[in-house]
């Protein structure tokens, strides 16, 4: 191998590097299934469910995706969900994503879903989860292992989160963990302290969003690390601003799930790749994910590609990011080893072919 450095110019002209990034075995740990609703499926579901959309074609739908921060994105995201009504709709949503996951060589996905965004519209919890679980079962034939992470909407009350846990109890073993998402402003992790404690009693893992450049990013990250003891933080790259917290996260092996393309929409064009690079150099585990790919326009390999281009990342760094995605996941240590070995084997085969 003459040069393992993938720089931006090489990318543009070297299709082998495209197949390297797309072919790397990877896990996706920060993916909102409702954020995978592509305009094509939105139109199909709207027609099937007799819903009048303001837009009648794909171009107009894409043109309506105008957001510059988290609240403006969330407004479009929740509106889009109104097309999801029947179990079959949730099946189609997850199945379309899982096929794309396969094309990105995603071997394992821990998929967020937002039950309260549906139950608050009168859709039963069972309708949502039964559709998702059926697609997850079918994805085994694709070689994609998928698990569910139930997110609480942080702009809803703790009581609403408690009721959501009650509704989820019949599906306790179909859920691998819980998360916290939606509008972060004035909604600190501590609001859900008892909810996280209850989730742990039920045997669920814990993660939570600390979106980029929020008013209280640092205090929310501090609460997640020191009080909630969250196993992962979704986004969370503002961590870099506090060296004590960086040391703490590194020592505790708290992983960050970063989403460069989403960051560029919610943070004035900044993908926060420099912060990811700096955190990796400080020993913090970070992996790259897609967040809401249908809205931000990039699946997980597009996000890894964006990171590589911005940081002129080496093959070794990209392999590290993919191994981190497995190491940070909630699968067995044996399975983690097997998938990390697949990454090493893939890199070795690629390097030999150069
Ligand atoms: N819901 C879906 N995507 C989200 C994000 N990136 N941050 C907070 N809530 C979300
Ligand atoms: Zn997210």
Tab-separated table of C-alpha atoms and ligand atoms in Angstrom:
chain	number	residue	atom	x	y	z
A	1	UNK	CA	0.000	0.000	0.000
A	2	UNK	CA	1.647	3.241	-1.101
A	3	UNK	CA	-0.371	5.629	1.042
A	4	UNK	CA	-3.121	4.826	3.526
A	5	UNK	CA	-4.199	8.441	3.728
A	6	UNK	CA	-7.633	9.116	2.237
A	7	UNK	CA	-7.720	12.793	1.438
A	8	UNK	CA	-10.482	14.793	-0.161
A	9	UNK	CA	-8.910	14.838	-3.634
A	10	UNK	CA	-8.399	11.081	-3.619
A	11	UNK	CA	-12.016	10.634	-2.658
A	12	UNK	CA	-13.329	12.536	-5.610
A	13	UNK	CA	-11.429	10.446	-8.113
A	14	UNK	CA	-11.032	7.108	-6.396
A	15	UNK	CA	-14.086	4.899	-6.436
A	16	UNK	CA	-12.192	2.254	-4.444
A	17	UNK	CA	-12.350	4.582	-1.477
A	18	UNK	CA	-16.113	4.791	-1.856
A	19	UNK	CA	-16.371	1.028	-1.677
A	20	UNK	CA	-13.974	1.033	1.297
A	21	UNK	CA	-16.179	3.381	3.349
A	22	UNK	CA	-19.445	1.710	2.335
A	23	UNK	CA	-17.997	-1.795	2.783
A	24	UNK	CA	-16.510	-1.288	6.243
A	25	UNK	CA	-18.501	-3.441	8.692
A	26	UNK	CA	-20.186	-1.065	11.118
A	27	UNK	CA	-22.796	-0.658	13.841
A	28	UNK	CA	-25.239	2.218	13.919
A	29	UNK	CA	-26.072	3.419	17.426
A	30	UNK	CA	-27.738	6.775	16.789
A	31	UNK	CA	-30.550	6.366	14.308
A	32	UNK	CA	-34.112	7.582	14.842
A	33	UNK	CA	-36.317	5.229	12.846
A	34	UNK	CA	-38.889	8.020	12.368
A	35	UNK	CA	-36.038	10.085	10.885
A	36	UNK	CA	-35.657	7.557	8.061
A	37	UNK	CA	-39.038	8.429	6.511
A	38	UNK	CA	-37.997	9.220	2.931
A	39	UNK	CA	-40.256	11.459	0.807
A	40	UNK	CA	-41.157	8.492	-1.446
A	41	UNK	CA	-42.539	6.515	1.495
A	42	UNK	CA	-44.178	9.621	2.967
A	43	UNK	CA	-46.159	10.077	-0.283
A	44	UNK	CA	-47.055	6.382	-0.405
A	45	UNK	CA	-48.282	6.317	3.222
A	46	UNK	CA	-50.194	9.579	2.824
A	47	UNK	CA	-52.061	8.119	-0.171
A	48	UNK	CA	-52.693	4.803	1.609
A	49	UNK	CA	-53.985	6.536	4.761
A	50	UNK	CA	-55.928	9.291	2.959
A	51	UNK	CA	-53.843	12.083	4.471
A	52	UNK	CA	-53.647	15.421	2.673
A	53	UNK	CA	-50.017	16.537	2.515
A	54	UNK	CA	-49.239	20.185	1.729
A	55	UNK	CA	-46.742	18.854	-0.875
A	56	UNK	CA	-47.642	16.530	-3.747
A	57	UNK	CA	-44.219	15.478	-5.008
A	58	UNK	CA	-40.759	14.498	-3.810
A	59	UNK	CA	-39.071	17.768	-4.826
A	60	UNK	CA	-41.590	19.864	-2.898
A	61	UNK	CA	-41.231	17.659	0.163
A	62	UNK	CA	-37.452	18.012	0.062
A	63	UNK	CA	-37.812	21.762	-0.433
A	64	UNK	CA	-39.937	21.918	2.741
A	65	UNK	CA	-37.026	20.551	4.797
A	66	UNK	CA	-35.788	23.936	5.941
A	67	UNK	CA	-34.176	23.882	9.357
A	68	UNK	CA	-31.313	25.699	10.983
A	69	UNK	CA	-31.476	24.424	14.546
A	70	UNK	CA	-32.971	21.645	16.659
A	71	UNK	CA	-36.474	23.135	17.212
A	72	UNK	CA	-36.962	23.960	13.505
A	73	UNK	CA	-35.909	20.404	12.600
A	74	UNK	CA	-38.177	18.833	15.235
A	75	UNK	CA	-41.220	20.715	13.899
A	76	UNK	CA	-40.765	19.108	10.445
A	77	UNK	CA	-39.855	15.705	11.952
A	78	UNK	CA	-43.008	15.425	14.105
A	79	UNK	CA	-45.260	16.674	11.281
A	80	UNK	CA	-43.885	13.942	8.995
A	81	UNK	CA	-44.909	11.253	11.466
A	82	UNK	CA	-48.596	11.966	10.922
A	83	UNK	CA	-48.472	9.560	7.949
A	84	UNK	CA	-47.596	6.669	10.278
A	85	UNK	CA	-50.846	5.142	11.520
A	86	UNK	CA	-51.070	1.375	11.077
A	87	UNK	CA	-48.744	-1.447	12.075
A	88	UNK	CA	-47.956	-1.973	8.389
A	89	UNK	CA	-46.734	1.655	8.146
A	90	UNK	CA	-44.223	1.096	10.954
A	91	UNK	CA	-43.178	-2.162	9.297
A	92	UNK	CA	-42.589	-0.420	5.953
A	93	UNK	CA	-40.667	2.395	7.652
A	94	UNK	CA	-38.277	0.024	9.425
A	95	UNK	CA	-37.964	-2.377	6.494
A	96	UNK	CA	-36.955	0.429	4.094
A	97	UNK	CA	-34.288	1.576	6.573
A	98	UNK	CA	-32.990	-1.957	7.197
A	99	UNK	CA	-32.468	-2.507	3.460
A	100	UNK	CA	-30.403	0.686	3.365
A	101	UNK	CA	-28.510	-0.474	6.447
A	102	UNK	CA	-27.606	-3.622	4.537
A	103	UNK	CA	-26.311	-1.527	1.604
A	104	UNK	CA	-24.098	0.379	4.086
A	105	UNK	CA	-22.811	-2.899	5.555
A	106	UNK	CA	-24.386	-2.090	8.917
A	107	UNK	CA	-24.131	-5.397	10.784
A	108	UNK	CA	-25.869	-4.192	13.942
A	109	UNK	CA	-28.233	-1.289	14.661
A	110	UNK	CA	-29.604	-0.042	17.967
A	111	UNK	CA	-32.577	1.831	16.605
A	112	UNK	CA	-34.289	4.690	18.476
A	113	UNK	CA	-38.057	4.962	18.382
A	114	UNK	CA	-40.236	7.704	19.893
A	115	UNK	CA	-43.410	6.005	21.218
A	116	UNK	CA	-44.845	9.202	22.760
A	117	UNK	CA	-44.791	10.917	19.366
A	118	UNK	CA	-47.334	8.282	18.298
A	119	UNK	CA	-49.306	7.527	21.470
A	120	UNK	CA	-49.928	11.297	21.843
A	121	UNK	CA	-51.672	11.087	18.408
A	122	UNK	CA	-53.862	8.184	19.533
A	123	UNK	CA	-51.747	5.372	18.029
A	124	UNK	CA	-51.395	2.376	20.362
A	125	UNK	CA	-47.917	1.497	21.664
A	126	UNK	CA	-48.474	-2.072	20.432
A	127	UNK	CA	-49.194	-0.866	16.864
A	128	UNK	CA	-45.839	0.929	16.736
A	129	UNK	CA	-43.673	-1.754	18.273
A	130	UNK	CA	-45.314	-4.749	16.554
A	131	UNK	CA	-44.619	-3.208	13.139
A	132	UNK	CA	-41.005	-2.417	14.023
A	133	UNK	CA	-40.407	-5.868	15.532
A	134	UNK	CA	-41.729	-7.654	12.453
A	135	UNK	CA	-39.299	-5.751	10.206
A	136	UNK	CA	-36.470	-6.477	12.665
A	137	UNK	CA	-37.303	-10.183	12.467
A	138	UNK	CA	-37.307	-10.093	8.640
A	139	UNK	CA	-33.944	-8.240	8.617
A	140	UNK	CA	-32.236	-11.311	10.050
A	141	UNK	CA	-32.410	-12.741	6.515
A	142	UNK	CA	-30.407	-9.692	5.329
A	143	UNK	CA	-27.706	-10.332	7.931
A	144	UNK	CA	-28.621	-7.128	9.789
A	145	UNK	CA	-29.021	-7.495	13.563
A	146	UNK	CA	-31.406	-4.824	14.877
A	147	UNK	CA	-32.494	-3.905	18.414
A	148	UNK	CA	-34.851	-1.255	19.780
A	149	UNK	CA	-33.976	1.676	22.055
A	150	UNK	CA	-37.076	3.408	23.420
A	151	UNK	CA	-36.616	7.186	23.635
A	152	UNK	CA	-38.500	9.455	26.013
A	153	UNK	CA	-39.433	12.895	24.716
A	154	UNK	CA	-37.723	15.287	27.129
A	155	UNK	CA	-40.205	18.082	26.401
A	156	UNK	CA	-42.960	15.801	27.772
A	157	UNK	CA	-43.366	15.229	31.520
A	158	UNK	CA	-41.623	12.599	33.611
A	159	UNK	CA	-45.124	11.214	34.305
A	160	UNK	CA	-45.651	10.694	30.572
A	161	UNK	CA	-42.308	8.840	30.429
A	162	UNK	CA	-43.460	6.687	33.374
A	163	UNK	CA	-46.690	5.799	31.539
A	164	UNK	CA	-44.631	4.926	28.470
A	165	UNK	CA	-42.595	2.469	30.527
A	166	UNK	CA	-45.865	0.897	31.734
A	167	UNK	CA	-47.073	0.502	28.141
A	168	UNK	CA	-43.724	-1.060	27.198
A	169	UNK	CA	-43.696	-3.684	29.963
A	170	UNK	CA	-45.259	-6.472	27.824
A	171	UNK	CA	-42.341	-5.878	25.411
A	172	UNK	CA	-39.644	-5.535	28.081
A	173	UNK	CA	-37.389	-8.148	26.469
A	174	UNK	CA	-37.797	-6.669	22.988
A	175	UNK	CA	-36.218	-3.401	24.108
A	176	UNK	CA	-32.480	-3.204	24.748
A	177	UNK	CA	-32.292	0.254	26.285
A	178	UNK	CA	-33.787	3.695	26.722
A	179	UNK	CA	-32.798	7.112	25.394
A	180	UNK	CA	-33.792	10.752	25.796
A	181	UNK	CA	-34.421	13.026	22.826
A	182	UNK	CA	-36.458	15.993	21.487
A	183	UNK	CA	-36.162	19.624	22.581
A	184	UNK	CA	-33.362	20.019	25.105
A	185	UNK	CA	-33.971	23.632	26.122
A	186	UNK	CA	-35.019	23.718	29.812
A	187	UNK	CA	-35.312	19.915	29.783
A	188	UNK	CA	-32.235	18.659	31.672
A	189	UNK	CA	-31.485	14.960	32.103
A	190	UNK	CA	-32.176	15.295	35.872
A	191	UNK	CA	-35.883	15.791	35.087
A	192	UNK	CA	-35.829	12.037	34.287
A	193	UNK	CA	-33.605	10.830	37.143
A	194	UNK	CA	-36.272	8.449	38.520
A	195	UNK	CA	-37.194	7.274	35.033
A	196	UNK	CA	-33.605	6.254	34.295
A	197	UNK	CA	-33.436	4.489	37.667
A	198	UNK	CA	-36.615	2.537	36.831
A	199	UNK	CA	-35.260	1.671	33.372
A	200	UNK	CA	-32.127	0.243	34.997
A	201	UNK	CA	-34.251	-1.828	37.404
A	202	UNK	CA	-35.932	-3.322	34.339
A	203	UNK	CA	-32.558	-4.320	32.917
A	204	UNK	CA	-32.447	-1.710	30.168
A	205	UNK	CA	-29.310	0.128	29.081
A	206	UNK	CA	-29.252	3.941	29.214
A	207	UNK	CA	-28.242	6.598	26.719
A	208	UNK	CA	-29.373	10.218	26.258
A	209	UNK	CA	-29.007	13.098	23.836
A	210	UNK	CA	-26.870	16.113	24.605
A	211	UNK	CA	-27.372	17.894	21.296
A	212	UNK	CA	-24.617	20.140	19.919
A	213	UNK	CA	-24.343	23.784	21.021
A	214	UNK	CA	-27.393	23.861	23.269
A	215	UNK	CA	-27.799	26.586	25.905
A	216	UNK	CA	-26.919	24.141	28.697
A	217	UNK	CA	-24.820	21.588	26.797
A	218	UNK	CA	-22.042	21.366	29.380
A	219	UNK	CA	-24.283	21.124	32.452
A	220	UNK	CA	-26.416	18.471	30.692
A	221	UNK	CA	-23.310	16.471	29.774
A	222	UNK	CA	-22.062	16.773	33.365
A	223	UNK	CA	-25.381	15.460	34.741
A	224	UNK	CA	-25.327	12.562	32.281
A	225	UNK	CA	-21.778	11.589	33.194
A	226	UNK	CA	-21.718	12.184	36.935
A	227	UNK	CA	-25.297	11.649	38.137
A	228	UNK	CA	-27.274	9.628	35.594
A	229	UNK	CA	-24.152	7.615	34.670
A	230	UNK	CA	-25.383	7.269	31.105
A	231	UNK	CA	-23.505	4.574	29.192
A	232	UNK	CA	-23.458	6.672	26.031
A	233	UNK	CA	-24.152	10.284	25.113
A	234	UNK	CA	-25.823	10.985	21.780
A	235	UNK	CA	-23.981	13.872	20.044
A	236	UNK	CA	-22.271	15.315	23.155
A	237	UNK	CA	-19.235	16.786	21.386
A	238	UNK	CA	-19.397	19.969	23.500
A	239	UNK	CA	-17.663	17.724	26.032
A	240	UNK	CA	-14.412	18.879	24.434
A	241	UNK	CA	-14.831	22.300	26.094
A	242	UNK	CA	-14.264	20.875	29.594
A	243	UNK	CA	-11.001	18.986	30.079
A	244	UNK	CA	-12.082	17.516	33.440
A	245	UNK	CA	-15.176	16.033	31.818
A	246	UNK	CA	-13.094	14.720	28.910
A	247	UNK	CA	-10.887	12.834	31.408
A	248	UNK	CA	-13.977	11.584	33.233
A	249	UNK	CA	-15.665	10.311	30.041
A	250	UNK	CA	-12.455	8.655	28.922
A	251	UNK	CA	-11.935	6.923	32.302
A	252	UNK	CA	-15.597	5.800	32.466
A	253	UNK	CA	-15.565	4.585	28.824
A	254	UNK	CA	-18.631	6.704	28.090
A	255	UNK	CA	-19.053	6.644	24.312
A	256	UNK	CA	-20.292	9.502	22.130
A	257	UNK	CA	-22.442	8.877	19.054
A	258	UNK	CA	-21.662	11.741	16.690
A	259	UNK	CA	-23.610	12.606	13.516
A	260	UNK	CA	-21.610	15.035	11.315
A	261	UNK	CA	-24.221	15.798	8.643
A	262	UNK	CA	-26.977	16.368	11.214
A	263	UNK	CA	-24.615	18.674	13.131
A	264	UNK	CA	-24.113	20.776	10.015
A	265	UNK	CA	-27.863	21.491	9.906
A	266	UNK	CA	-28.351	22.126	13.606
A	267	UNK	CA	-25.126	24.021	14.256
A	268	UNK	CA	-24.662	26.632	11.536
A	269	UNK	CA	-22.828	24.427	9.041
A	270	UNK	CA	-20.309	22.993	11.507
A	271	UNK	CA	-20.018	19.186	11.307
A	272	UNK	CA	-18.011	19.118	14.584
A	273	UNK	CA	-15.502	16.728	13.002
A	274	UNK	CA	-12.573	18.584	14.618
A	275	UNK	CA	-14.148	17.970	18.013
A	276	UNK	CA	-14.541	14.276	17.171
A	277	UNK	CA	-10.890	14.095	16.155
A	278	UNK	CA	-9.805	15.851	19.369
A	279	UNK	CA	-11.937	13.572	21.552
A	280	UNK	CA	-10.551	10.458	19.840
A	281	UNK	CA	-7.038	11.779	20.492
A	282	UNK	CA	-7.970	12.233	24.181
A	283	UNK	CA	-9.042	8.609	24.468
A	284	UNK	CA	-12.825	9.166	24.365
A	285	UNK	CA	-14.741	6.510	22.419
A	286	UNK	CA	-16.658	8.093	19.531
A	287	UNK	CA	-18.484	6.516	16.603
A	288	UNK	CA	-20.176	8.026	13.541
A	289	UNK	CA	-23.917	7.735	12.855
A	290	UNK	CA	-26.679	9.225	10.742
A	291	UNK	CA	-29.326	10.519	13.243
A	292	UNK	CA	-32.266	11.333	10.888
A	293	UNK	CA	-30.910	10.429	7.442
A	294	UNK	CA	-34.066	11.087	5.394
A	295	UNK	CA	-34.165	14.670	6.672
A	296	UNK	CA	-30.430	15.456	6.718
A	297	UNK	CA	-29.630	13.659	3.463
A	298	UNK	CA	-27.021	11.096	4.458
A	299	UNK	CA	-26.916	7.529	5.758
A	300	UNK	CA	-24.123	6.246	7.980
A	301	UNK	CA	-21.522	5.741	5.225
A	302	UNK	CA	-22.204	9.272	3.921
A	303	UNK	CA	-21.487	10.506	7.451
A	304	UNK	CA	-18.229	8.539	7.707
A	305	UNK	CA	-17.293	9.870	4.273
A	306	UNK	CA	-18.031	13.447	5.426
A	307	UNK	CA	-15.832	12.935	8.493
A	308	UNK	CA	-13.022	11.496	6.340
A	309	UNK	CA	-13.160	14.380	3.883
A	310	UNK	CA	-13.184	17.071	6.560
A	311	UNK	CA	-10.450	15.512	8.652
A	312	UNK	CA	-8.436	13.879	5.845
A	313	UNK	CA	-8.796	10.770	7.931
A	314	UNK	CA	-6.586	7.752	7.432
A	315	UNK	CA	-7.870	4.254	6.790
A	316	UNK	CA	-6.787	3.412	10.342
A	317	UNK	CA	-8.924	6.204	11.821
A	318	UNK	CA	-11.979	5.091	9.848
A	319	UNK	CA	-11.427	1.512	11.002
A	320	UNK	CA	-11.117	2.772	14.598
A	321	UNK	CA	-14.451	4.602	14.301
A	322	UNK	CA	-16.144	1.429	13.048
A	323	UNK	CA	-14.565	-0.727	15.746
A	324	UNK	CA	-15.734	1.840	18.306
A	325	UNK	CA	-19.278	1.463	16.990
A	326	UNK	CA	-19.176	-2.240	17.911
A	327	UNK	CA	-17.337	-1.693	21.204
A	328	UNK	CA	-19.868	0.940	22.309
A	329	UNK	CA	-22.836	-1.276	21.408
A	330	UNK	CA	-24.894	-3.322	23.859
A	331	UNK	CA	-24.073	-6.753	22.462
A	332	UNK	CA	-22.013	-9.525	24.074
A	333	UNK	CA	-18.228	-9.180	24.362
A	334	UNK	CA	-17.820	-12.262	22.188
A	335	UNK	CA	-19.914	-10.762	19.395
A	336	UNK	CA	-18.013	-7.438	19.720
A	337	UNK	CA	-14.729	-9.308	19.199
A	338	UNK	CA	-16.091	-11.112	16.135
A	339	UNK	CA	-17.276	-7.908	14.471
A	340	UNK	CA	-14.070	-5.993	15.316
A	341	UNK	CA	-12.135	-8.861	13.710
A	342	UNK	CA	-14.321	-8.449	10.602
A	343	UNK	CA	-13.244	-4.794	10.449
A	344	UNK	CA	-9.559	-5.777	10.718
A	345	UNK	CA	-9.982	-8.456	8.030
A	346	UNK	CA	-11.745	-6.006	5.735
A	347	UNK	CA	-8.976	-3.394	6.147
A	348	UNK	CA	-6.266	-5.999	5.572
A	349	UNK	CA	-7.945	-7.210	2.351
A	350	UNK	CA	-8.373	-3.612	1.132
A	351	UNK	CA	-4.752	-2.724	1.891
A	352	UNK	CA	-3.455	-5.828	0.141
A	353	UNK	CA	-5.430	-4.984	-2.986
A	354	UNK	CA	-3.845	-1.474	-3.233
B	1	LIG	N1	-35.270	13.505	17.595
B	1	LIG	C1	-34.868	13.054	16.396
B	1	LIG	N2	-33.637	13.475	16.132
B	1	LIG	C2	-33.216	14.184	17.199
B	1	LIG	C3	-32.029	14.861	17.536
B	1	LIG	N3	-30.964	14.861	16.735
B	1	LIG	N4	-31.977	15.516	18.696
B	1	LIG	C4	-33.024	15.493	19.538
B	1	LIG	N5	-34.142	14.855	19.274
B	1	LIG	C5	-34.252	14.210	18.113
B	2	LIG	ZN1	-30.582	12.054	17.555
